[in-house]
Tab-separated table of C-alpha atoms in Angstrom:
chain	number	residue	atom	x	y	z
A	20	MET	CA	-37.651	43.434	-24.122
A	21	THR	CA	-39.201	46.650	-25.192
A	22	LEU	CA	-40.073	48.509	-22.063
A	23	SER	CA	-39.670	51.851	-20.590
A	24	THR	CA	-41.966	54.125	-18.761
A	25	PRO	CA	-42.805	53.530	-15.477
A	26	LEU	CA	-43.051	49.852	-15.707
A	27	LEU	CA	-43.826	48.319	-12.434
A	28	ALA	CA	-44.022	45.942	-14.328
A	29	ALA	CA	-43.662	44.489	-16.583
A	30	ALA	CA	-42.559	42.882	-13.664
A	31	PRO	CA	-43.495	39.624	-14.575
A	32	LEU	CA	-45.682	38.699	-12.244
A	33	LEU	CA	-44.138	35.433	-12.019
A	34	ALA	CA	-43.655	35.401	-8.456
A	35	GLY	CA	-43.324	34.828	-10.217
A	36	LEU	CA	-43.176	36.313	-13.169
A	37	ILE	CA	-39.922	35.658	-14.584
A	38	GLY	CA	-39.708	38.531	-16.827
A	39	PRO	CA	-37.054	39.912	-18.726
A	40	ALA	CA	-37.912	43.504	-18.751
A	41	LEU	CA	-36.087	44.125	-15.635
A	42	LEU	CA	-34.945	47.093	-13.735
A	43	GLY	CA	-32.237	48.819	-15.552
A	44	ALA	CA	-32.477	46.238	-18.443
A	45	ALA	CA	-33.476	48.697	-20.947
A	46	PRO	CA	-32.241	52.503	-21.441
A	47	ALA	CA	-34.924	55.018	-20.899
A	48	ARG	CA	-36.716	56.012	-24.140
A	49	GLN	CA	-38.686	59.088	-25.078
A	50	GLN	CA	-42.412	59.005	-24.380
A	51	ALA	CA	-44.315	57.530	-27.252
A	52	ASP	CA	-47.180	59.429	-28.505
A	53	PRO	CA	-50.277	57.526	-26.778
A	54	SER	CA	-52.275	58.245	-30.083
A	55	ALA	CA	-49.748	56.737	-32.205
A	56	VAL	CA	-50.845	53.430	-34.006
A	57	VAL	CA	-48.854	50.398	-33.171
A	58	PRO	CA	-48.468	48.058	-36.090
A	59	ALA	CA	-49.969	44.550	-35.755
A	60	HIS	CA	-47.498	42.059	-34.792
A	61	THR	CA	-47.671	38.701	-36.604
A	62	VAL	CA	-45.153	35.823	-36.669
A	63	LYS	CA	-44.805	32.882	-39.163
A	64	ARG	CA	-45.320	29.439	-37.935
A	65	SER	CA	-41.829	28.603	-38.661
A	66	ASP	CA	-40.832	31.500	-36.067
A	67	ILE	CA	-41.989	29.407	-33.136
A	68	VAL	CA	-39.278	28.332	-30.750
A	69	GLU	CA	-39.484	24.917	-29.178
A	70	HIS	CA	-37.998	23.393	-26.119
A	71	VAL	CA	-38.225	19.648	-25.058
A	72	ALA	CA	-38.641	19.664	-21.376
A	73	ALA	CA	-38.768	16.012	-20.859
A	74	ARG	CA	-37.858	12.938	-22.856
A	75	SER	CA	-38.723	10.079	-20.692
A	76	ALA	CA	-40.769	8.856	-17.987
A	77	ALA	CA	-37.769	9.124	-15.756
A	78	ASP	CA	-37.463	12.954	-16.589
A	79	HIS	CA	-41.155	13.423	-15.436
A	80	ARG	CA	-40.728	11.607	-12.358
A	81	ARG	CA	-37.680	13.756	-11.389
A	82	VAL	CA	-39.614	16.774	-11.784
A	83	LEU	CA	-42.646	15.356	-9.731
A	84	ASP	CA	-40.363	14.259	-6.903
A	85	TYR	CA	-38.532	17.663	-7.049
A	86	TRP	CA	-41.635	19.682	-6.206
A	87	THR	CA	-42.195	18.763	-2.422
A	88	PRO	CA	-44.752	20.690	-0.600
A	89	GLU	CA	-41.641	22.535	1.314
A	90	ARG	CA	-40.186	23.509	-2.055
A	91	MET	CA	-43.556	24.813	-3.336
A	92	ALA	CA	-44.084	26.913	-0.209
A	93	LYS	CA	-40.434	28.465	-0.585
A	94	ALA	CA	-40.628	29.194	-4.369
A	95	LEU	CA	-39.732	32.856	-4.674
A	96	PRO	CA	-41.763	35.808	-5.619
A	97	ILE	CA	-40.129	37.617	-8.663
A	98	GLY	CA	-39.479	40.576	-6.428
A	99	LEU	CA	-36.625	38.648	-4.864
A	100	LEU	CA	-34.835	38.029	-8.153
A	101	ASP	CA	-32.330	40.754	-7.921
A	102	ILE	CA	-31.147	39.320	-4.519
A	103	VAL	CA	-30.912	35.927	-6.224
A	104	THR	CA	-28.714	37.639	-8.914
A	105	ASP	CA	-26.134	38.888	-6.501
A	106	VAL	CA	-25.662	35.235	-5.143
A	107	THR	CA	-25.835	33.270	-8.412
A	108	GLY	CA	-24.762	35.720	-11.044
A	109	GLY	CA	-27.747	34.470	-13.122
A	110	GLY	CA	-28.644	35.366	-16.563
A	111	ASP	CA	-30.967	38.017	-18.137
A	112	LEU	CA	-33.925	36.826	-16.152
A	113	LEU	CA	-32.235	37.364	-12.922
A	114	SER	CA	-30.590	40.526	-13.750
A	115	GLY	CA	-32.326	43.622	-12.276
A	116	VAL	CA	-35.872	42.566	-11.680
A	117	THR	CA	-38.848	43.592	-10.167
A	118	GLY	CA	-39.967	45.457	-7.201
A	119	GLY	CA	-41.602	44.451	-3.871
A	120	ALA	CA	-44.969	44.912	-5.511
A	121	GLY	CA	-44.145	41.906	-7.554
A	122	VAL	CA	-43.871	43.307	-11.051
A	123	ARG	CA	-41.093	43.581	-13.438
A	124	THR	CA	-39.578	46.868	-13.321
A	125	THR	CA	-37.990	49.056	-16.018
A	126	PRO	CA	-36.896	52.646	-16.034
A	127	ASP	CA	-39.530	55.210	-16.908
A	128	VAL	CA	-39.495	57.564	-19.855
A	129	THR	CA	-37.914	60.312	-17.788
A	130	GLY	CA	-35.013	57.962	-16.810
A	131	ARG	CA	-36.390	57.525	-13.227
A	132	LYS	CA	-35.890	53.960	-11.806
A	133	ALA	CA	-38.774	52.369	-10.325
A	134	ASP	CA	-38.353	51.799	-6.517
A	135	LEU	CA	-37.090	48.437	-5.688
A	136	ALA	CA	-38.384	48.733	-2.167
A	137	LEU	CA	-42.000	49.587	-2.899
A	138	PRO	CA	-44.117	50.009	0.301
A	139	ARG	CA	-46.308	47.094	0.906
A	140	LYS	CA	-49.946	47.943	0.492
A	141	LEU	CA	-52.410	47.329	3.236
A	142	MET	CA	-55.138	44.835	2.551
A	143	GLY	CA	-58.138	46.774	1.535
A	144	SER	CA	-61.751	45.984	1.477
A	145	HIS	CA	-61.554	44.954	-2.234
A	146	HIS	CA	-59.364	42.044	-1.200
A	147	LEU	CA	-62.136	40.402	0.760
A	148	ALA	CA	-64.138	37.495	-0.726
A	149	ALA	CA	-67.368	38.701	-2.374
A	150	ALA	CA	-70.514	36.548	-1.839
A	151	ARG	CA	-71.144	37.248	-5.556
A	152	PRO	CA	-68.648	38.023	-8.106
A	153	ASP	CA	-68.309	41.808	-8.919
A	154	THR	CA	-67.837	43.082	-12.526
A	155	SER	CA	-65.616	45.746	-11.236
A	156	THR	CA	-62.608	44.948	-8.811
A	157	ILE	CA	-58.907	45.296	-8.790
A	158	GLY	CA	-58.430	42.311	-6.679
A	159	SER	CA	-60.887	39.891	-4.720
A	160	ARG	CA	-60.712	36.284	-3.666
A	161	TRP	CA	-62.744	34.006	-6.171
A	162	ILE	CA	-64.892	31.830	-4.023
A	163	THR	CA	-67.687	31.024	-6.401
A	164	GLY	CA	-66.027	27.971	-7.718
A	165	GLY	CA	-67.209	26.873	-11.134
A	166	GLN	CA	-64.709	25.665	-14.052
A	167	VAL	CA	-62.321	28.420	-13.564
A	168	ALA	CA	-61.495	27.180	-10.172
A	169	ARG	CA	-60.177	23.980	-11.747
A	170	THR	CA	-58.700	25.162	-15.013
A	171	THR	CA	-56.612	27.894	-13.391
A	172	GLY	CA	-53.635	26.779	-11.622
A	173	ARG	CA	-50.252	27.642	-10.358
A	174	VAL	CA	-46.968	26.899	-12.193
A	175	PHE	CA	-43.746	25.939	-10.346
A	176	LEU	CA	-40.566	26.414	-12.186
A	177	THR	CA	-36.551	26.611	-11.855
A	178	VAL	CA	-34.258	29.260	-13.354
A	179	ALA	CA	-30.663	29.644	-12.756
A	180	GLY	CA	-30.891	27.385	-9.654
A	181	ALA	CA	-33.907	29.212	-8.016
A	182	ASP	CA	-37.379	28.300	-7.763
A	183	PHE	CA	-40.377	30.352	-8.894
A	184	VAL	CA	-44.164	30.447	-9.276
A	185	CYS	CA	-46.412	31.706	-11.990
A	186	SER	CA	-50.142	31.158	-13.014
A	187	ALA	CA	-51.596	29.468	-16.030
A	188	SER	CA	-54.861	27.856	-17.442
A	189	THR	CA	-55.722	24.865	-19.444
A	190	VAL	CA	-57.241	25.652	-22.923
A	191	ASN	CA	-59.372	23.600	-25.328
A	192	SER	CA	-56.827	21.783	-27.330
A	193	ALA	CA	-56.467	18.868	-29.960
A	194	ASN	CA	-54.107	17.015	-27.914
A	195	LYS	CA	-55.970	17.913	-24.516
A	196	ASP	CA	-52.604	18.837	-23.005
A	197	VAL	CA	-51.995	22.604	-23.561
A	198	VAL	CA	-51.962	25.279	-20.848
A	199	VAL	CA	-51.248	28.954	-21.665
A	200	THR	CA	-49.078	31.234	-19.524
A	201	ALA	CA	-46.711	34.171	-19.880
A	202	GLY	CA	-43.658	33.740	-22.141
A	203	HIS	CA	-41.447	34.968	-19.103
A	204	CYS	CA	-43.025	31.960	-17.181
A	205	VAL	CA	-41.479	29.680	-19.777
A	206	LYS	CA	-38.405	31.242	-21.160
A	207	ASP	CA	-36.222	34.127	-19.953
A	208	GLY	CA	-36.498	36.223	-23.175
A	209	ALA	CA	-33.166	35.639	-24.817
A	210	GLY	CA	-32.006	33.784	-21.900
A	211	GLU	CA	-32.660	30.322	-20.639
A	212	TRP	CA	-35.649	27.962	-20.583
A	213	ALA	CA	-37.160	27.177	-17.349
A	214	ALA	CA	-36.660	23.788	-15.796
A	215	ASN	CA	-38.630	21.522	-13.452
A	216	TRP	CA	-41.845	23.047	-14.934
A	217	THR	CA	-45.017	21.657	-13.552
A	218	PHE	CA	-48.634	22.821	-13.262
A	219	VAL	CA	-50.983	22.318	-10.427
A	220	PRO	CA	-54.481	23.090	-11.595
A	221	GLY	CA	-56.963	24.202	-8.735
A	222	TYR	CA	-54.208	24.849	-6.490
A	223	GLY	CA	-55.465	25.139	-2.775
A	224	THR	CA	-58.885	24.501	-3.639
A	225	ASN	CA	-59.235	21.295	-1.709
A	226	GLY	CA	-55.667	20.663	-0.570
A	227	LEU	CA	-52.474	21.991	-2.315
A	228	ARG	CA	-52.822	19.646	-5.303
A	229	PRO	CA	-56.559	18.570	-5.575
A	230	TYR	CA	-56.226	17.357	-9.167
A	231	GLY	CA	-52.727	16.220	-9.224
A	232	GLN	CA	-49.670	18.041	-11.053
A	233	TYR	CA	-48.711	17.825	-14.715
A	234	THR	CA	-45.083	18.163	-15.794
A	235	ALA	CA	-44.102	19.884	-19.113
A	236	ARG	CA	-43.405	17.778	-22.313
A	237	ARG	CA	-42.754	20.539	-24.716
A	238	MET	CA	-42.657	24.244	-24.458
A	239	PHE	CA	-43.296	26.932	-27.161
A	240	VAL	CA	-42.766	30.636	-27.381
A	241	ALA	CA	-42.748	33.192	-30.298
A	242	GLY	CA	-39.490	34.010	-31.817
A	243	PRO	CA	-39.727	37.694	-31.021
A	244	TRP	CA	-40.037	36.660	-27.290
A	245	SER	CA	-37.174	34.206	-27.468
A	246	ARG	CA	-34.831	36.636	-29.354
A	247	SER	CA	-35.571	39.862	-27.601
A	248	GLY	CA	-38.140	39.537	-24.903
A	249	ASP	CA	-40.565	41.603	-26.973
A	250	ASP	CA	-43.413	42.283	-24.507
A	251	ASN	CA	-46.031	42.051	-27.357
A	252	TYR	CA	-45.233	38.338	-27.603
A	253	ASP	CA	-45.055	37.571	-23.885
A	254	VAL	CA	-47.112	34.374	-24.173
A	255	GLY	CA	-46.017	30.758	-23.681
A	256	MET	CA	-47.742	27.485	-24.631
A	257	VAL	CA	-46.899	24.397	-22.787
A	258	ALA	CA	-48.025	20.841	-23.700
A	259	LEU	CA	-48.131	18.657	-20.618
A	260	ALA	CA	-47.464	15.096	-19.912
A	261	THR	CA	-50.448	12.991	-18.764
A	262	SER	CA	-50.825	12.106	-14.901
A	263	HIS	CA	-51.823	8.596	-14.153
A	264	GLY	CA	-52.530	8.180	-17.864
A	265	ARG	CA	-55.098	11.092	-17.892
A	266	HIS	CA	-54.989	14.136	-19.873
A	267	VAL	CA	-55.309	17.501	-17.954
A	268	ALA	CA	-58.312	18.427	-20.142
A	269	ASP	CA	-60.119	15.185	-19.039
A	270	VAL	CA	-59.474	15.863	-15.329
A	271	VAL	CA	-60.339	19.456	-14.878
A	272	GLY	CA	-61.710	20.669	-18.123
A	273	THR	CA	-60.691	23.709	-20.361
A	274	GLN	CA	-61.408	27.225	-21.240
A	275	LYS	CA	-61.965	28.297	-24.768
A	276	ILE	CA	-59.255	30.497	-26.515
A	277	ALA	CA	-59.740	33.016	-29.239
A	278	PHE	CA	-57.603	35.308	-31.460
A	279	ASN	CA	-57.931	38.703	-33.413
A	280	GLY	CA	-60.892	39.564	-31.216
A	281	GLY	CA	-62.191	43.191	-30.665
A	282	ARG	CA	-60.349	45.491	-28.377
A	283	GLY	CA	-61.741	46.897	-25.219
A	284	GLY	CA	-64.862	45.505	-23.568
A	285	GLN	CA	-65.310	43.678	-20.254
A	286	ALA	CA	-62.585	41.183	-18.939
A	287	PHE	CA	-62.092	38.896	-15.987
A	288	GLY	CA	-58.498	38.262	-14.936
A	289	PHE	CA	-57.405	35.295	-12.630
A	290	GLY	CA	-54.180	34.194	-10.969
A	291	TYR	CA	-52.292	33.301	-8.031
A	292	PRO	CA	-50.517	36.473	-6.531
A	293	ALA	CA	-48.011	35.654	-4.073
A	294	ASP	CA	-46.460	39.020	-2.870
A	295	PRO	CA	-48.160	40.926	-0.096
A	296	PRO	CA	-50.921	41.656	0.590
A	297	TYR	CA	-51.548	38.189	-1.149
A	298	ASP	CA	-49.934	34.907	-0.143
A	299	GLY	CA	-50.150	32.702	-3.276
A	300	ASP	CA	-52.546	30.161	-1.682
A	301	HIS	CA	-55.769	31.419	-3.056
A	302	LEU	CA	-57.372	32.209	-6.530
A	303	VAL	CA	-57.837	35.999	-7.048
A	304	TYR	CA	-59.770	37.759	-9.759
A	305	CYS	CA	-59.856	41.311	-11.361
A	306	ALA	CA	-62.673	42.536	-13.391
A	307	GLY	CA	-63.297	45.509	-15.405
A	308	ARG	CA	-63.006	47.374	-18.841
A	309	LEU	CA	-59.895	46.990	-21.035
A	310	LYS	CA	-57.958	50.102	-22.102
A	311	ASN	CA	-54.978	50.423	-24.653
A	312	ASP	CA	-51.406	50.938	-23.381
A	313	PRO	CA	-51.439	54.913	-22.688
A	314	TYR	CA	-47.657	55.004	-23.486
A	315	GLY	CA	-47.985	53.369	-26.933
A	316	GLN	CA	-45.068	51.077	-25.961
A	317	THR	CA	-46.933	47.811	-26.858
A	318	ARG	CA	-50.185	46.642	-28.404
A	319	ASP	CA	-51.238	45.292	-24.822
A	320	GLN	CA	-54.463	46.374	-23.219
A	321	GLY	CA	-54.755	47.170	-19.538
A	322	LEU	CA	-56.935	45.939	-16.845
A	323	GLY	CA	-57.423	47.453	-13.444
A	324	CYS	CA	-55.687	45.004	-11.237
A	325	ASP	CA	-53.492	45.129	-8.194
A	326	MET	CA	-52.557	41.521	-8.159
A	327	THR	CA	-48.773	41.048	-7.500
A	328	ALA	CA	-45.885	38.748	-8.336
A	329	GLY	CA	-47.255	35.059	-8.917
A	330	ALA	CA	-50.096	36.183	-11.122
A	331	SER	CA	-48.131	36.345	-14.142
A	332	GLY	CA	-49.451	34.074	-16.935
A	333	GLY	CA	-53.031	33.872	-15.353
A	334	PRO	CA	-55.752	34.039	-17.921
A	335	TRP	CA	-57.955	36.919	-18.931
A	336	MET	CA	-61.409	36.079	-20.278
A	337	THR	CA	-64.034	37.704	-22.076
A	338	GLY	CA	-67.642	36.585	-22.279
A	339	PHE	CA	-67.033	35.117	-18.767
A	340	ASP	CA	-69.986	33.731	-17.009
A	341	THR	CA	-69.723	34.023	-13.227
A	342	ALA	CA	-72.242	31.172	-12.548
A	343	SER	CA	-70.477	28.445	-14.603
A	344	GLY	CA	-66.880	29.888	-14.282
A	345	LYS	CA	-66.456	29.546	-18.035
A	346	GLY	CA	-65.206	31.978	-20.619
A	347	THR	CA	-62.927	32.645	-23.500
A	348	ILE	CA	-59.129	33.419	-22.950
A	349	THR	CA	-58.014	36.442	-24.954
A	350	SER	CA	-55.222	37.625	-22.946
A	351	LEU	CA	-53.037	36.925	-19.762
A	352	SER	CA	-51.196	38.884	-16.926
A	353	SER	CA	-47.931	40.103	-18.261
A	354	PHE	CA	-46.662	43.381	-16.670
A	355	LYS	CA	-47.403	46.885	-15.038
A	356	TYR	CA	-45.752	50.132	-15.408
A	357	SER	CA	-44.054	51.469	-12.299
A	358	ASP	CA	-46.073	54.542	-11.840
A	359	ASP	CA	-49.437	52.497	-11.981
A	360	GLN	CA	-49.417	49.568	-9.745
A	361	ARG	CA	-53.214	49.341	-10.173
A	362	THR	CA	-53.341	48.512	-13.845
A	363	MET	CA	-52.053	45.151	-15.244
A	364	TYR	CA	-51.265	44.913	-19.009
A	365	GLY	CA	-51.711	41.754	-21.062
A	366	PRO	CA	-50.709	41.003	-24.878
A	367	TYR	CA	-53.194	41.166	-27.609
A	368	PHE	CA	-53.832	37.552	-28.955
A	369	GLY	CA	-53.209	38.016	-32.685
A	370	ASP	CA	-52.019	36.006	-35.505
A	371	ALA	CA	-48.728	35.274	-33.578
A	372	VAL	CA	-50.369	33.653	-30.591
A	373	LYS	CA	-52.677	31.668	-32.766
A	374	ALA	CA	-49.684	30.281	-34.622
A	375	LEU	CA	-48.093	29.408	-31.162
A	376	PHE	CA	-51.198	27.592	-29.931
A	377	ASP	CA	-51.754	25.796	-33.218
A	378	THR	CA	-48.247	24.446	-32.824
A	379	ALA	CA	-48.677	23.294	-29.119
A	380	GLN	CA	-52.066	21.669	-29.635
A	381	HIS	CA	-50.588	19.292	-32.213
A	382	ALA	CA	-47.314	18.729	-30.245
């Protein structure tokens, strides 16, 4: 993973955020010139790495049976990963992870390690549910409903014997089965693939699983993510199995997805943060103007957002209509820098992500 600088984050928000850029996982680097131009990242269709998550109906049934309400409730925020490592001796994903704020952590450019015991923030007024969606908020309950309340959901997964949670969204795809999430919510960088992967759309809207749950058939990440956990490619696409014979798109609908769009502009980000002051039971959103990575470490863009672990993989949409809850996904929640807990960063959806999507939608 190419991290450094006060990365709170990169802390995969997995809560899930299973993220490879963990505390101490990368040596401190000299601060990059913020004005430096980062070359565009592309990847050939042949550089897509695939994992078959389930091969039979019995495999899918096993995953459905595994996720009892009790297990879902106990799934860990990524901030506890380092504790799990001590017990399990887990791989890259579990080695040195994120702080109490729920984001993946790595050393900053000065070599200072992010604090693993970050103080819990008090719930401020910005966390209260607003009667009308705000175009500028770093974290508020989404209570307006609409399409986004159905298409966004929680992801439950197991890595190195421990259960975690992330966020994801359905996207308009040829096979009607694709959801997009963070790469670290699918595969631990160069480490192992996630097991027991299941998507619960509209989680908590009218019950924990109002639209059922969908297990993974096939998972896809870009080669650079699979080989080295390169944050520029922290995107995962998952082709789901049907539930009771129905595709997820036919049940909850989808959001559009676009690639190689203009940078900057207004965006809305959604997810299910689970670390305090959030509890993972409610859909939360952030809204504001996008900005470039000030450290020049990635091509990612930042969005003012204090969502915590569990929000990883949640969709960022441009052209979002607050009335209908529809928009176009152009990024997702990936990481934070440890010296700025109020800004979330998401990968740019360029040719590499398009190749990933095109592969997944025909799986």
